[in-house]
Tab-separated table of C-alpha atoms and ligand atoms in Angstrom:
chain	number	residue	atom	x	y	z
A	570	UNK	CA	0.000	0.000	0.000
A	571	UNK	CA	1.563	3.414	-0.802
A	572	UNK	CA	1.076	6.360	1.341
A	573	UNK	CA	-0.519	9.189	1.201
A	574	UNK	CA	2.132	12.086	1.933
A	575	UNK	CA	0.962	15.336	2.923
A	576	UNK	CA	3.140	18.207	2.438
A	577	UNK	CA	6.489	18.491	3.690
A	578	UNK	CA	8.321	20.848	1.814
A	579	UNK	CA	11.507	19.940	-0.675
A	580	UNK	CA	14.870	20.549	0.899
A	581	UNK	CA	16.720	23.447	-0.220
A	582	UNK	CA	19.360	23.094	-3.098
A	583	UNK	CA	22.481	23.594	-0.390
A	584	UNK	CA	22.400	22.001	2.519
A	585	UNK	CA	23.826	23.054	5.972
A	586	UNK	CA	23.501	21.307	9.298
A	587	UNK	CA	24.062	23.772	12.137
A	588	UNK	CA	25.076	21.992	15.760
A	589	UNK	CA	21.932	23.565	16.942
A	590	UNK	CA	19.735	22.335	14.119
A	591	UNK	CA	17.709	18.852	13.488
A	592	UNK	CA	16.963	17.455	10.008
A	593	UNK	CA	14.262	15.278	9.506
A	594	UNK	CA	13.629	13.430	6.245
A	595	UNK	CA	10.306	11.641	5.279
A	596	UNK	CA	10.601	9.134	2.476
A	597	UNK	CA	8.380	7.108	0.738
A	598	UNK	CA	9.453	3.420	0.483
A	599	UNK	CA	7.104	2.698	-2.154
A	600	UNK	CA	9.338	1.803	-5.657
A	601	UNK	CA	9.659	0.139	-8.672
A	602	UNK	CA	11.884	-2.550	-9.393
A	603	UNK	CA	14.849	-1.442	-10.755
A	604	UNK	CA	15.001	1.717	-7.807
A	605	UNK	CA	15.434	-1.097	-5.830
A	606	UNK	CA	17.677	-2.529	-7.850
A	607	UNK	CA	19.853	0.630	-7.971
A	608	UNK	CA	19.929	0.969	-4.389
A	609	UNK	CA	20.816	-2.907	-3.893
A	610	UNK	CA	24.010	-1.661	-5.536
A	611	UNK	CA	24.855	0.858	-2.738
A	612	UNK	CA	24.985	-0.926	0.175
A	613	UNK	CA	27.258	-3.330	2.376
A	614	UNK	CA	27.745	-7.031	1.839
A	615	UNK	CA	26.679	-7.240	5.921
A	616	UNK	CA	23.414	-5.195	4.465
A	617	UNK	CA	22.826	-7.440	1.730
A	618	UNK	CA	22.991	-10.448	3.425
A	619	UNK	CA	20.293	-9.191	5.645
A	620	UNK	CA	17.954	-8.376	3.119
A	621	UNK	CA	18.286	-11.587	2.011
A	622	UNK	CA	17.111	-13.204	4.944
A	623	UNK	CA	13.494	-11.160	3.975
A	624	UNK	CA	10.755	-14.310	3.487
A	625	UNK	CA	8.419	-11.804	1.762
A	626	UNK	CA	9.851	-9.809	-1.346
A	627	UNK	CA	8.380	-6.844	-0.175
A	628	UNK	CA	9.786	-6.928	3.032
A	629	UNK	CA	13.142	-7.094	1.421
A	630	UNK	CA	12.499	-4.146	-0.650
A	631	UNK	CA	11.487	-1.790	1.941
A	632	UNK	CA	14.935	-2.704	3.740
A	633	UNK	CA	17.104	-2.101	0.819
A	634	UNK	CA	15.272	0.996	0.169
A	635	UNK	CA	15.596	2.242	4.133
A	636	UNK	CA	19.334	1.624	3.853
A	637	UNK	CA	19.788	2.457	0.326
A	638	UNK	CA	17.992	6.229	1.218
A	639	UNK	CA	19.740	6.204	4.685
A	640	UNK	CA	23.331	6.191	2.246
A	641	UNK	CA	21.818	8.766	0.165
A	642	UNK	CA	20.533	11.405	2.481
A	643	UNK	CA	23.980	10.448	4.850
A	644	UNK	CA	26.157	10.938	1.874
A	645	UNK	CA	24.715	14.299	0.939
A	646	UNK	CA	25.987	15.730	4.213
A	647	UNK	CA	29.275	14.108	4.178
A	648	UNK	CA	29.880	14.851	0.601
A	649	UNK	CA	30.293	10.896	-0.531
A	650	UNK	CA	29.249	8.352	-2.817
A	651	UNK	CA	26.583	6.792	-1.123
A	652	UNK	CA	28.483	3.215	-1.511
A	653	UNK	CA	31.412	4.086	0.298
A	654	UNK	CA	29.734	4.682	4.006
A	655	UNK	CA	30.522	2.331	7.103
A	656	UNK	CA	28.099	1.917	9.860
A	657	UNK	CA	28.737	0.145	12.797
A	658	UNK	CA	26.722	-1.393	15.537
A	659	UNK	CA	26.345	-0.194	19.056
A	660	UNK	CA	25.629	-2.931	21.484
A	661	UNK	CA	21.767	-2.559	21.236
A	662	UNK	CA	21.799	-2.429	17.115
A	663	UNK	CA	22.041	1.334	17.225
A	664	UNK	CA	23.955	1.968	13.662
A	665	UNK	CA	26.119	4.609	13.700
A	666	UNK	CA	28.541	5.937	11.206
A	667	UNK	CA	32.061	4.980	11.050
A	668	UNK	CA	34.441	7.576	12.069
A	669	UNK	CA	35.794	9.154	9.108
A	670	UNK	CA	38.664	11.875	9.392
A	671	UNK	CA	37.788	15.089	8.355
A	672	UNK	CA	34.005	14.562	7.457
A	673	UNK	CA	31.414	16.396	10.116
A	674	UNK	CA	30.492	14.187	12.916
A	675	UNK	CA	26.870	13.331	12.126
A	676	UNK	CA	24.726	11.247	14.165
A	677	UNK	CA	21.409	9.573	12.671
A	678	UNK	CA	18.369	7.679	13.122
A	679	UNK	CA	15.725	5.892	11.374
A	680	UNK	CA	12.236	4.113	11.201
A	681	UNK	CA	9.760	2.621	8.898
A	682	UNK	CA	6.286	1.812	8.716
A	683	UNK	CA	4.835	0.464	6.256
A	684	UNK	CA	5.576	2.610	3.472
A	685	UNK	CA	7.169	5.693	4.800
A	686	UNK	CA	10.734	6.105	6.516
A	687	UNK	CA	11.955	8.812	8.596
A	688	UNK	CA	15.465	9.792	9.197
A	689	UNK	CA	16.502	12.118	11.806
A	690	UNK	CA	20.562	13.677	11.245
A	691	UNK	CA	22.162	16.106	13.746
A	692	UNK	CA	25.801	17.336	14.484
A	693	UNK	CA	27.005	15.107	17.606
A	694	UNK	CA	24.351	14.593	19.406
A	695	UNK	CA	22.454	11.428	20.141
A	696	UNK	CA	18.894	11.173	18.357
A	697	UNK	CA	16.101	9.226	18.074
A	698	UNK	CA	12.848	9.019	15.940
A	699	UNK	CA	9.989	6.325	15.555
A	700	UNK	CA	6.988	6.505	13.128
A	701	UNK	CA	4.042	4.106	13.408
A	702	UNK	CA	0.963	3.421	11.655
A	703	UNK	CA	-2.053	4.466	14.012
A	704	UNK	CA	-3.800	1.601	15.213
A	705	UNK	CA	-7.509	2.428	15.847
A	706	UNK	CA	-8.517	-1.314	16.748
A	707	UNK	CA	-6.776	-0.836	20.077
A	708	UNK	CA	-9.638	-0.288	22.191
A	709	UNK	CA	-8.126	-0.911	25.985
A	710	UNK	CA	-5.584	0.395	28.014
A	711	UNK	CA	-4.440	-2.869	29.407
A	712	UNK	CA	-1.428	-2.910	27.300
A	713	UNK	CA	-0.389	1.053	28.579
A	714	UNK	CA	-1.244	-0.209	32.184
A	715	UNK	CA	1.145	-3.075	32.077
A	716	UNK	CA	4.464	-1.320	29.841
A	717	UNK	CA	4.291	2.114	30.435
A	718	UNK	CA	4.441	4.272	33.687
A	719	UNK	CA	1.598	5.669	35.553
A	720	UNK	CA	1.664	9.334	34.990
A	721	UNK	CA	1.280	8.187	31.319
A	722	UNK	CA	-1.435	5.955	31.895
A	723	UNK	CA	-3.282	8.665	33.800
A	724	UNK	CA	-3.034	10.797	30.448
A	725	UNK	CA	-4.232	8.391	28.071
A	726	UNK	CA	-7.058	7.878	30.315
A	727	UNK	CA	-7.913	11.334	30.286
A	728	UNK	CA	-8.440	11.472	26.443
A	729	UNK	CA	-11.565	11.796	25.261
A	730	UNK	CA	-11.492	11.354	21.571
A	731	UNK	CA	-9.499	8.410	19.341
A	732	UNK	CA	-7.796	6.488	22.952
A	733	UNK	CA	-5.790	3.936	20.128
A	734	UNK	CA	-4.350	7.588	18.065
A	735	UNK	CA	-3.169	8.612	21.677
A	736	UNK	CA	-1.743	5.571	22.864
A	737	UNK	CA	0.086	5.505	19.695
A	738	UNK	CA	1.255	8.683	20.119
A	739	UNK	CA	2.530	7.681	23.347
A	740	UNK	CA	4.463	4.764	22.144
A	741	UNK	CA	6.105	6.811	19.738
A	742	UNK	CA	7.484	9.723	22.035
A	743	UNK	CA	9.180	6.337	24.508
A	744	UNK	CA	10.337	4.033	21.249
A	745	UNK	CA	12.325	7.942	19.754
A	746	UNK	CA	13.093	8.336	23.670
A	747	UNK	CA	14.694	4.835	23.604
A	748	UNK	CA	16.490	4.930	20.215
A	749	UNK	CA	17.943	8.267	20.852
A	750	UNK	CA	19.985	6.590	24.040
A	751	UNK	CA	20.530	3.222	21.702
A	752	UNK	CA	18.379	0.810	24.084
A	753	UNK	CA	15.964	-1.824	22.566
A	754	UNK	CA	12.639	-2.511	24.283
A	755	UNK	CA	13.979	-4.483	26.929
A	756	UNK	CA	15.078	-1.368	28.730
A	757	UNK	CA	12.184	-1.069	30.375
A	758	UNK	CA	8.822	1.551	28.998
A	759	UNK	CA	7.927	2.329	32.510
A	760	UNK	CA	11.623	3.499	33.605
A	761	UNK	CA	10.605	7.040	32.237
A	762	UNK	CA	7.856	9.240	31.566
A	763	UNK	CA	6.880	11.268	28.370
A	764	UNK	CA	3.428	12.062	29.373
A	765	UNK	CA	4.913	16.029	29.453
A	766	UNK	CA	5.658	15.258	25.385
A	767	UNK	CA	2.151	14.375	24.603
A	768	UNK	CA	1.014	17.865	25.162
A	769	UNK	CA	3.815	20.196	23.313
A	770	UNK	CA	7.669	19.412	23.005
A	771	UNK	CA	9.184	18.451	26.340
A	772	UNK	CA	12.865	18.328	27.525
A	773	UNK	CA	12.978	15.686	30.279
A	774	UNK	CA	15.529	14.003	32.364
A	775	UNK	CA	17.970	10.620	31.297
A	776	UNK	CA	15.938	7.864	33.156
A	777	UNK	CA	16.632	6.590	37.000
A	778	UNK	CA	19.937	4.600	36.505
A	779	UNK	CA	20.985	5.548	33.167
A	780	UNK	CA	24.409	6.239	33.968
A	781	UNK	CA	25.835	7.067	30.297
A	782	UNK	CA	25.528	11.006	29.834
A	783	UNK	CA	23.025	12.759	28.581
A	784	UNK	CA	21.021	14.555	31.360
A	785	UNK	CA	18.315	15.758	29.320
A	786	UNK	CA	16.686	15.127	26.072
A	787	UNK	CA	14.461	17.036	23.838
A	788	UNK	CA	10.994	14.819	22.892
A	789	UNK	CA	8.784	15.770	20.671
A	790	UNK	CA	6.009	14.844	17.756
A	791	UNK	CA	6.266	14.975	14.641
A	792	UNK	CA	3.519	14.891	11.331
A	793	UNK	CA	4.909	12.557	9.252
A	794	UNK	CA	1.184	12.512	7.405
A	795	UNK	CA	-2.497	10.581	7.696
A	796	UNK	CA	-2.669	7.503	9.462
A	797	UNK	CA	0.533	7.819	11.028
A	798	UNK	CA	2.411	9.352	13.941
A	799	UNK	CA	5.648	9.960	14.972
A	800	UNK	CA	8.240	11.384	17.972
A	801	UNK	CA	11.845	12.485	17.563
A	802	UNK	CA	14.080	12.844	20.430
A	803	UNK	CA	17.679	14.489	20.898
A	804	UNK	CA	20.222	14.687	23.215
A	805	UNK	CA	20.037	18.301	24.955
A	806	UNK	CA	17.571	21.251	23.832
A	807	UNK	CA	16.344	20.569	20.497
A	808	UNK	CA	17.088	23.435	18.879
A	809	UNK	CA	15.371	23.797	15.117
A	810	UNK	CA	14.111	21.151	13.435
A	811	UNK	CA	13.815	21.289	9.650
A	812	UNK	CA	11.100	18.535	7.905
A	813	UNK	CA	11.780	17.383	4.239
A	814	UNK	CA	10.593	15.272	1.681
A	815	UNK	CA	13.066	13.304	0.109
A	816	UNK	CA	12.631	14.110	-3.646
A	817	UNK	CA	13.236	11.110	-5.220
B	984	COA	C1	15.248	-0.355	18.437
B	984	COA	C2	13.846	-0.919	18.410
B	984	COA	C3	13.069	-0.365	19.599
B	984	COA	C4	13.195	-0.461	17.054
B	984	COA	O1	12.049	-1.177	16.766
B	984	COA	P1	11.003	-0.959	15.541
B	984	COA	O2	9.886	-0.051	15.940
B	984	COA	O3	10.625	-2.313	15.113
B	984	COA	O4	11.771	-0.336	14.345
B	984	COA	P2	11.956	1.119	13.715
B	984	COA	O5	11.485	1.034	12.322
B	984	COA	O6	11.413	2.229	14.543
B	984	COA	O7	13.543	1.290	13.738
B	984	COA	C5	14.364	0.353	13.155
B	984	COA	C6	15.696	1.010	12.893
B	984	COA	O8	16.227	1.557	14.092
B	984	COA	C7	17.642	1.388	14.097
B	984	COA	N1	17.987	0.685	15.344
B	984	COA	C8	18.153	-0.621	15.576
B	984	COA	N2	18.440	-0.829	16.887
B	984	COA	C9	18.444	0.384	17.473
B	984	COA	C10	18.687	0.820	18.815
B	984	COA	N3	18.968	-0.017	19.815
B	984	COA	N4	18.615	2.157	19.067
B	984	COA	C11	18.338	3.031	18.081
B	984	COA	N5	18.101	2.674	16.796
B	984	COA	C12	18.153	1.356	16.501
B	984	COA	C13	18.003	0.600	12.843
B	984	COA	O9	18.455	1.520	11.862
B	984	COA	C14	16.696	-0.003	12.424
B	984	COA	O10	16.511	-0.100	11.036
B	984	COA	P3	17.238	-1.223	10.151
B	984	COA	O11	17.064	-2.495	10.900
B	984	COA	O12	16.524	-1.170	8.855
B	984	COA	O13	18.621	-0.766	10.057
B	984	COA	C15	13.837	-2.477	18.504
B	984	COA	O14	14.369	-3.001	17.314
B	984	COA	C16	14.682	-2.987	19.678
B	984	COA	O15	14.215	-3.107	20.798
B	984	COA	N6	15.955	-3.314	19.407
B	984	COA	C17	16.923	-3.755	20.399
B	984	COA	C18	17.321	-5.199	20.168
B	984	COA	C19	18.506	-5.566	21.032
B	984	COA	O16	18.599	-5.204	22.182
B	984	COA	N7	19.436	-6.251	20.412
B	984	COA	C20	20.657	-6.602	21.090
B	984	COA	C21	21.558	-7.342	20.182
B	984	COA	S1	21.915	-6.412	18.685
């Protein structure tokens, strides 16, 4: 199924990444057959053996688009063919870039659902973004009551309207949270609290016993377009954040 983009606007023809600033890049994973192709062609023989292990085709697709885009947009930045880019793994499957002398120090994220990617690039400084397709099925809170913290639960209990659009929402705000300090699920969801986030943009504190830096993070939504929903988070006080298509 392709998605329905609303309007984020084109990227400007230079582009600059300021310490202070976030870029944020929708794509749409929807292609034809010899994109993929193309891409294929770009990445790593560690990333190609991965999208092998795909069962469905389409499955394998989406991940050699993700990674082929994730080379593109990253090799815009750092001025290099898109081919020539090492990640590495953090101990939680965080990729990161290789350290390459002389090239800015940029730090990324991404996500997929569905259709649609997001990538998230700053200057140094941890980040983390998550999109997911809104579920409107979910019609309990028994799932918020047992993973995520009480102060939260209290919130999505106080929503009126679509409950499954705000526990979504939710979700979204901990899984950037979570991805921005390169943890996986297992951390724990009740260990810290983005209730504040679900209202405006909130800068709250590194969890109880995360000892690795970071006092605070910026969390906040983002639009990525209808029927989905999405939270970015970064290491310190956000800053601006700049939202772009991807154009091709
Ligand atoms: C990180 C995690 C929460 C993301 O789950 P998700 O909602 O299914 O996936 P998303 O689409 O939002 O994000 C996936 C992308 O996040 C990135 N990612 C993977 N692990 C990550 C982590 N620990 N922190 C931040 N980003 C991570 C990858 O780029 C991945 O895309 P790719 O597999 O195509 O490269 C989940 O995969 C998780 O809990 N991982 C931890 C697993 C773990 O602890 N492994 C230990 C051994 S490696």
């Amino acid at each position: 199924m392709s998605v329905r983009l609303a309007p984020w606007p084109l990227p400007p023809q230079s582009l600059a990444l300021r310490p202070a600033e976030v870029h944020v890049w929708r794509a749409s994973l929807a292609a034809t057959a010899p994109e993929v192709e193309t891409l294929s062609k770009t990445l790593s023989p560690d990333e190609v053996r991965r999208a092998e292990r795909f069962y469905a085709r389409s499955d394998r697709d989406r991940f050699i688009l993700a990674r082929g885009l994730l080379r593109k947009i990253l090799g815009r930045y750092l001025d290099m063919p898109p081919a020539q880019l090492e990640f590495r793994s953090g101990p939680n499957g965080k990729p990161d870039l290789a350290a390459s002398r002389g090239r800015p120090a940029l730090r990324f994220n991404l996500s997929h659902a569905q259709d649609l990617a997001l990538y998230a690039v700053t200057l140094r400084r941890e980040v983390g973004v998550d999109v997911e397709r809104v579920s409107h099925d979910f019609v309990d809170l028994r799932l918020a009551e047992r993973f995520f913290c009480p102060r939260e639960v209290l919130a999505l209990r106080a929503v009126s309207g679509d409950q499954g659009e705000a526990f979504s929402r939710c979700w979204t705000l901990k899984e950037a949270f979570l991805k921005a300090m390169g943890e996986g699920l297992a951390f724990g969801l009740d260990r810290f609290d983005v209730s504040a986030a679900l209202e405006s943009p909130a800068v709250l504190p590194s969890p109880a016993g995360w000892s690795r830096g970071a006092p605070r993070w910026s969390v906040q939504q983002l639009a990525p377009g209808p029927g989905y929903v999405a939270a970015l988070a970064i290491e310190g006080v956000a800053g601006r954040v700049e939202c772009w298509q991807w154009p091709e």
